[in-house]
Amino acid sequence: MRLRLTPTSAWTVPAAAATAVMLAATGACATAGTAHASSAVHPGTCQEKALSVTASPGEQQNEVRIRVTNQGGRSCVLDRTPTITFAGLDGSAQTVPPARSGRYTLAGGERAYAAFRTSDPASREGHFVGSVSVSADPSHYGVTFTAASVGMPQGIHVWEPVTTLWLGSAAAADSALVAALG
């Protein structure tokens, strides 16, 4: 295969100079055959197989504490809100305080924590389900836990469920849930 060279014109040098200035201003790299420089600065979404997700009874009745561990050797990104769904019910737990989707970086070997409440202990409304599914990121399938494994052997009472964002410690997650719900 032959490559065709484009003729040099009076516009070639100014266009190349403008491109170089633009790349320098943005910190981008124009080296052929190398990975994009931002991949080292901005890690990709965590692969589900590189994560371990656990759930255990929380501090209060109808509360659950969850933990995600990055078992990989590199930093990766999760959505800052865990996805929590309940068997047979539509929808998922809402974030308290209300928050939009965002990035949460998890270094290799690092853990993040969240807490969620399935219903107000005094509530007479709602449904009882046999399991809850927790996904560390909305792009993942998640892990399903039985009611008994999260400390609710009679079933998980669900009415207006809420969750915290991913946080750096279990204590911070517990405190965030208490602060949001009183």
C-alpha positions as protocol buffer text, in pm:
chain_id: "A"
residue {
  index: 1
  type: MET
  ca { x: 0 y: 0 z: 0 }
}
residue {
  index: 2
  type: ARG
  ca { x: 130 y: 343 z: -89 }
}
residue {
  index: 3
  type: LEU
  ca { x: 69 y: 646 z: 127 }
}
residue {
  index: 4
  type: ARG
  ca { x: -30 y: 962 z: -47 }
}
residue {
  index: 5
  type: LEU
  ca { x: 137 y: 1276 z: 76 }
}
residue {
  index: 6
  type: THR
  ca { x: -64 y: 1593 z: 86 }
}
residue {
  index: 7
  type: PRO
  ca { x: 101 y: 1894 z: -64 }
}
residue {
  index: 8
  type: THR
  ca { x: 226 y: 2157 z: 176 }
}
residue {
  index: 9
  type: SER
  ca { x: 43 y: 2483 z: 158 }
}
residue {
  index: 10
  type: ALA
  ca { x: 50 y: 2815 z: 335 }
}
residue {
  index: 11
  type: TRP
  ca { x: -225 y: 2682 z: 567 }
}
residue {
  index: 12
  type: THR
  ca { x: -42 y: 2365 z: 684 }
}
residue {
  index: 13
  type: VAL
  ca { x: 204 y: 2532 z: 922 }
}
residue {
  index: 14
  type: PRO
  ca { x: -48 y: 2767 z: 1094 }
}
residue {
  index: 15
  type: ALA
  ca { x: -297 y: 2480 z: 1137 }
}
residue {
  index: 16
  type: ALA
  ca { x: -30 y: 2257 z: 1292 }
}
residue {
  index: 17
  type: ALA
  ca { x: 77 y: 2537 z: 1524 }
}
residue {
  index: 18
  type: ALA
  ca { x: -283 y: 2599 z: 1633 }
}
residue {
  index: 19
  type: THR
  ca { x: -330 y: 2227 z: 1701 }
}
residue {
  index: 20
  type: ALA
  ca { x: -10 y: 2217 z: 1910 }
}
residue {
  index: 21
  type: VAL
  ca { x: -124 y: 2519 z: 2116 }
}
residue {
  index: 22
  type: MET
  ca { x: -466 y: 2359 z: 2173 }
}
residue {
  index: 23
  type: LEU
  ca { x: -314 y: 2027 z: 2282 }
}
residue {
  index: 24
  type: ALA
  ca { x: -70 y: 2200 z: 2516 }
}
residue {
  index: 25
  type: ALA
  ca { x: -349 y: 2405 z: 2674 }
}
residue {
  index: 26
  type: THR
  ca { x: -559 y: 2098 z: 2747 }
}
residue {
  index: 27
  type: GLY
  ca { x: -270 y: 1877 z: 2857 }
}
residue {
  index: 28
  type: ALA
  ca { x: -356 y: 1625 z: 2586 }
}
residue {
  index: 29
  type: CYS
  ca { x: -102 y: 1405 z: 2414 }
}
residue {
  index: 30
  type: ALA
  ca { x: -78 y: 1362 z: 2036 }
}
residue {
  index: 31
  type: THR
  ca { x: 186 y: 1088 z: 2023 }
}
residue {
  index: 32
  type: ALA
  ca { x: 92 y: 819 z: 1774 }
}
residue {
  index: 33
  type: GLY
  ca { x: 72 y: 461 z: 1897 }
}
residue {
  index: 34
  type: THR
  ca { x: 50 y: 534 z: 2272 }
}
residue {
  index: 35
  type: ALA
  ca { x: -238 y: 509 z: 2517 }
}
residue {
  index: 36
  type: HIS
  ca { x: -432 y: 826 z: 2586 }
}
residue {
  index: 37
  type: ALA
  ca { x: -265 y: 1012 z: 2871 }
}
residue {
  index: 38
  type: SER
  ca { x: -590 y: 1065 z: 3061 }
}
residue {
  index: 39
  type: SER
  ca { x: -635 y: 688 z: 3120 }
}
residue {
  index: 40
  type: ALA
  ca { x: -363 y: 707 z: 3386 }
}
residue {
  index: 41
  type: VAL
  ca { x: -520 y: 1016 z: 3542 }
}
residue {
  index: 42
  type: HIS
  ca { x: -882 y: 899 z: 3527 }
}
residue {
  index: 43
  type: PRO
  ca { x: -920 y: 529 z: 3610 }
}
residue {
  index: 44
  type: GLY
  ca { x: -1198 y: 334 z: 3441 }
}
residue {
  index: 45
  type: THR
  ca { x: -1511 y: 182 z: 3591 }
}
residue {
  index: 46
  type: CYS
  ca { x: -1440 y: -103 z: 3833 }
}
residue {
  index: 47
  type: GLN
  ca { x: -1497 y: -445 z: 3682 }
}
residue {
  index: 48
  type: GLU
  ca { x: -1749 y: -641 z: 3884 }
}
residue {
  index: 49
  type: LYS
  ca { x: -1518 y: -944 z: 3908 }
}
residue {
  index: 50
  type: ALA
  ca { x: -1253 y: -726 z: 4079 }
}
residue {
  index: 51
  type: LEU
  ca { x: -1490 y: -630 z: 4361 }
}
residue {
  index: 52
  type: SER
  ca { x: -1612 y: -806 z: 4673 }
}
residue {
  index: 53
  type: VAL
  ca { x: -1948 y: -691 z: 4811 }
}
residue {
  index: 54
  type: THR
  ca { x: -2066 y: -789 z: 5162 }
}
residue {
  index: 55
  type: ALA
  ca { x: -2373 y: -699 z: 5369 }
}
residue {
  index: 56
  type: SER
  ca { x: -2432 y: -731 z: 5743 }
}
residue {
  index: 57
  type: PRO
  ca { x: -2684 y: -611 z: 6002 }
}
residue {
  index: 58
  type: GLY
  ca { x: -2659 y: -239 z: 6077 }
}
residue {
  index: 59
  type: GLU
  ca { x: -2670 y: -44 z: 6400 }
}
residue {
  index: 60
  type: GLN
  ca { x: -3050 y: -20 z: 6417 }
}
residue {
  index: 61
  type: GLN
  ca { x: -3350 y: -235 z: 6329 }
}
residue {
  index: 62
  type: ASN
  ca { x: -3412 y: -249 z: 5950 }
}
residue {
  index: 63
  type: GLU
  ca { x: -3064 y: -116 z: 5875 }
}
residue {
  index: 64
  type: VAL
  ca { x: -2792 y: -289 z: 5676 }
}
residue {
  index: 65
  type: ARG
  ca { x: -2425 y: -201 z: 5638 }
}
residue {
  index: 66
  type: ILE
  ca { x: -2256 y: -281 z: 5308 }
}
residue {
  index: 67
  type: ARG
  ca { x: -1891 y: -293 z: 5212 }
}
residue {
  index: 68
  type: VAL
  ca { x: -1721 y: -307 z: 4876 }
}
residue {
  index: 69
  type: THR
  ca { x: -1354 y: -403 z: 4843 }
}
residue {
  index: 70
  type: ASN
  ca { x: -1143 y: -343 z: 4533 }
}
residue {
  index: 71
  type: GLN
  ca { x: -952 y: -672 z: 4509 }
}
residue {
  index: 72
  type: GLY
  ca { x: -763 y: -552 z: 4203 }
}
residue {
  index: 73
  type: GLY
  ca { x: -423 y: -388 z: 4202 }
}
residue {
  index: 74
  type: ARG
  ca { x: -533 y: -65 z: 4033 }
}
residue {
  index: 75
  type: SER
  ca { x: -762 y: 222 z: 4119 }
}
residue {
  index: 76
  type: CYS
  ca { x: -1103 y: 214 z: 3956 }
}
residue {
  index: 77
  type: VAL
  ca { x: -1424 y: 413 z: 3971 }
}
residue {
  index: 78
  type: LEU
  ca { x: -1771 y: 333 z: 4106 }
}
residue {
  index: 79
  type: ASP
  ca { x: -2081 y: 544 z: 4097 }
}
residue {
  index: 80
  type: ARG
  ca { x: -2085 y: 721 z: 4434 }
}
residue {
  index: 81
  type: THR
  ca { x: -2426 y: 570 z: 4515 }
}
residue {
  index: 82
  type: PRO
  ca { x: -2474 y: 194 z: 4565 }
}
residue {
  index: 83
  type: THR
  ca { x: -2771 y: 38 z: 4384 }
}
residue {
  index: 84
  type: ILE
  ca { x: -2998 y: -145 z: 4627 }
}
residue {
  index: 85
  type: THR
  ca { x: -3305 y: -336 z: 4505 }
}
residue {
  index: 86
  type: PHE
  ca { x: -3550 y: -569 z: 4675 }
}
residue {
  index: 87
  type: ALA
  ca { x: -3680 y: -905 z: 4546 }
}
residue {
  index: 88
  type: GLY
  ca { x: -4003 y: -866 z: 4355 }
}
residue {
  index: 89
  type: LEU
  ca { x: -4032 y: -489 z: 4405 }
}
residue {
  index: 90
  type: ASP
  ca { x: -3982 y: -211 z: 4151 }
}
residue {
  index: 91
  type: GLY
  ca { x: -3735 y: 69 z: 4219 }
}
residue {
  index: 92
  type: SER
  ca { x: -3435 y: 103 z: 4443 }
}
residue {
  index: 93
  type: ALA
  ca { x: -3331 y: 274 z: 4764 }
}
residue {
  index: 94
  type: GLN
  ca { x: -3308 y: 653 z: 4735 }
}
residue {
  index: 95
  type: THR
  ca { x: -2999 y: 845 z: 4844 }
}
residue {
  index: 96
  type: VAL
  ca { x: -3010 y: 1052 z: 5163 }
}
residue {
  index: 97
  type: PRO
  ca { x: -2951 y: 1334 z: 5143 }
}
residue {
  index: 98
  type: PRO
  ca { x: -3061 y: 1342 z: 4776 }
}
residue {
  index: 99
  type: ALA
  ca { x: -2758 y: 1324 z: 4548 }
}
residue {
  index: 100
  type: ARG
  ca { x: -2683 y: 1291 z: 4179 }
}
residue {
  index: 101
  type: SER
  ca { x: -2470 y: 1028 z: 4020 }
}
residue {
  index: 102
  type: GLY
  ca { x: -2097 y: 1090 z: 4050 }
}
residue {
  index: 103
  type: ARG
  ca { x: -1755 y: 926 z: 4061 }
}
residue {
  index: 104
  type: TYR
  ca { x: -1611 y: 747 z: 4365 }
}
residue {
  index: 105
  type: THR
  ca { x: -1251 y: 631 z: 4316 }
}
residue {
  index: 106
  type: LEU
  ca { x: -1150 y: 312 z: 4495 }
}
residue {
  index: 107
  type: ALA
  ca { x: -776 y: 237 z: 4510 }
}
residue {
  index: 108
  type: GLY
  ca { x: -650 y: -120 z: 4479 }
}
residue {
  index: 109
  type: GLY
  ca { x: -716 y: -303 z: 4808 }
}
residue {
  index: 110
  type: GLU
  ca { x: -929 y: -16 z: 4942 }
}
residue {
  index: 111
  type: ARG
  ca { x: -1277 y: -53 z: 5093 }
}
residue {
  index: 112
  type: ALA
  ca { x: -1582 y: 172 z: 5082 }
}
residue {
  index: 113
  type: TYR
  ca { x: -1890 y: 155 z: 5303 }
}
residue {
  index: 114
  type: ALA
  ca { x: -2255 y: 254 z: 5285 }
}
residue {
  index: 115
  type: ALA
  ca { x: -2556 y: 196 z: 5506 }
}
residue {
  index: 116
  type: PHE
  ca { x: -2920 y: 165 z: 5411 }
}
residue {
  index: 117
  type: ARG
  ca { x: -3251 y: 148 z: 5591 }
}
residue {
  index: 118
  type: THR
  ca { x: -3534 y: -59 z: 5448 }
}
residue {
  index: 119
  type: SER
  ca { x: -3819 y: 100 z: 5648 }
}
residue {
  index: 120
  type: ASP
  ca { x: -3889 y: 306 z: 5954 }
}
residue {
  index: 121
  type: PRO
  ca { x: -3913 y: 52 z: 6242 }
}
residue {
  index: 122
  type: ALA
  ca { x: -4250 y: 206 z: 6343 }
}
residue {
  index: 123
  type: SER
  ca { x: -4399 y: 181 z: 5992 }
}
residue {
  index: 124
  type: ARG
  ca { x: -4699 y: -43 z: 5943 }
}
residue {
  index: 125
  type: GLU
  ca { x: -4693 y: 10 z: 5567 }
}
residue {
  index: 126
  type: GLY
  ca { x: -4481 y: -173 z: 5314 }
}
residue {
  index: 127
  type: HIS
  ca { x: -4395 y: -519 z: 5194 }
}
residue {
  index: 128
  type: PHE
  ca { x: -4188 y: -807 z: 5324 }
}
residue {
  index: 129
  type: VAL
  ca { x: -3938 y: -965 z: 5087 }
}
residue {
  index: 130
  type: GLY
  ca { x: -3693 y: -1251 z: 5121 }
}
residue {
  index: 131
  type: SER
  ca { x: -3381 y: -1088 z: 4976 }
}
residue {
  index: 132
  type: VAL
  ca { x: -3200 y: -769 z: 4885 }
}
residue {
  index: 133
  type: SER
  ca { x: -2955 y: -715 z: 4597 }
}
residue {
  index: 134
  type: VAL
  ca { x: -2662 y: -476 z: 4628 }
}
residue {
  index: 135
  type: SER
  ca { x: -2465 y: -350 z: 4334 }
}
residue {
  index: 136
  type: ALA
  ca { x: -2147 y: -149 z: 4384 }
}
residue {
  index: 137
  type: ASP
  ca { x: -2213 y: 29 z: 4053 }
}
residue {
  index: 138
  type: PRO
  ca { x: -2529 y: 50 z: 3840 }
}
residue {
  index: 139
  type: SER
  ca { x: -2347 y: -119 z: 3551 }
}
residue {
  index: 140
  type: HIS
  ca { x: -2305 y: -437 z: 3761 }
}
residue {
  index: 141
  type: TYR
  ca { x: -2547 y: -721 z: 3829 }
}
residue {
  index: 142
  type: GLY
  ca { x: -2479 y: -714 z: 4204 }
}
residue {
  index: 143
  type: VAL
  ca { x: -2492 y: -965 z: 4485 }
}
residue {
  index: 144
  type: THR
  ca { x: -2812 y: -1097 z: 4643 }
}
residue {
  index: 145
  type: PHE
  ca { x: -2836 y: -1146 z: 5020 }
}
residue {
  index: 146
  type: THR
  ca { x: -3109 y: -1336 z: 5204 }
}
residue {
  index: 147
  type: ALA
  ca { x: -3313 y: -1164 z: 5472 }
}
residue {
  index: 148
  type: ALA
  ca { x: -3158 y: -1384 z: 5741 }
}
residue {
  index: 149
  type: SER
  ca { x: -2802 y: -1296 z: 5633 }
}
residue {
  index: 150
  type: VAL
  ca { x: -2868 y: -924 z: 5689 }
}
residue {
  index: 151
  type: GLY
  ca { x: -3025 y: -979 z: 6032 }
}
residue {
  index: 152
  type: MET
  ca { x: -3392 y: -989 z: 5932 }
}
residue {
  index: 153
  type: PRO
  ca { x: -3494 y: -1356 z: 5962 }
}
residue {
  index: 154
  type: GLN
  ca { x: -3869 y: -1273 z: 5946 }
}
residue {
  index: 155
  type: GLY
  ca { x: -3820 y: -1098 z: 5610 }
}
residue {
  index: 156
  type: ILE
  ca { x: -3701 y: -758 z: 5498 }
}
residue {
  index: 157
  type: HIS
  ca { x: -3967 y: -494 z: 5569 }
}
residue {
  index: 158
  type: VAL
  ca { x: -3951 y: -245 z: 5281 }
}
residue {
  index: 159
  type: TRP
  ca { x: -4115 y: 97 z: 5282 }
}
residue {
  index: 160
  type: GLU
  ca { x: -3940 y: 404 z: 5137 }
}
residue {
  index: 161
  type: PRO
  ca { x: -3588 y: 254 z: 5153 }
}
residue {
  index: 162
  type: VAL
  ca { x: -3290 y: 494 z: 5168 }
}
residue {
  index: 163
  type: THR
  ca { x: -2913 y: 462 z: 5133 }
}
residue {
  index: 164
  type: THR
  ca { x: -2601 y: 669 z: 5195 }
}
residue {
  index: 165
  type: LEU
  ca { x: -2329 y: 737 z: 4943 }
}
residue {
  index: 166
  type: TRP
  ca { x: -2010 y: 527 z: 4948 }
}
residue {
  index: 167
  type: LEU
  ca { x: -1793 y: 653 z: 5235 }
}
residue {
  index: 168
  type: GLY
  ca { x: -1447 y: 578 z: 5373 }
}
residue {
  index: 169
  type: SER
  ca { x: -1553 y: 395 z: 5692 }
}
residue {
  index: 170
  type: ALA
  ca { x: -1841 y: 201 z: 5841 }
}
residue {
  index: 171
  type: ALA
  ca { x: -1870 y: 460 z: 6118 }
}
residue {
  index: 172
  type: ALA
  ca { x: -1902 y: 740 z: 5860 }
}
residue {
  index: 173
  type: ALA
  ca { x: -2177 y: 547 z: 5679 }
}
residue {
  index: 174
  type: ASP
  ca { x: -2366 y: 484 z: 6004 }
}
residue {
  index: 175
  type: SER
  ca { x: -2332 y: 851 z: 6103 }
}
residue {
  index: 176
  type: ALA
  ca { x: -2451 y: 971 z: 5761 }
}
residue {
  index: 177
  type: LEU
  ca { x: -2763 y: 754 z: 5787 }
}
residue {
  index: 178
  type: VAL
  ca { x: -2840 y: 880 z: 6139 }
}
residue {
  index: 179
  type: ALA
  ca { x: -2779 y: 1243 z: 6036 }
}
residue {
  index: 180
  type: ALA
  ca { x: -3011 y: 1209 z: 5738 }
}
residue {
  index: 181
  type: LEU
  ca { x: -3292 y: 1029 z: 5919 }
}
residue {
  index: 182
  type: GLY
  ca { x: -3261 y: 1164 z: 6270 }
}
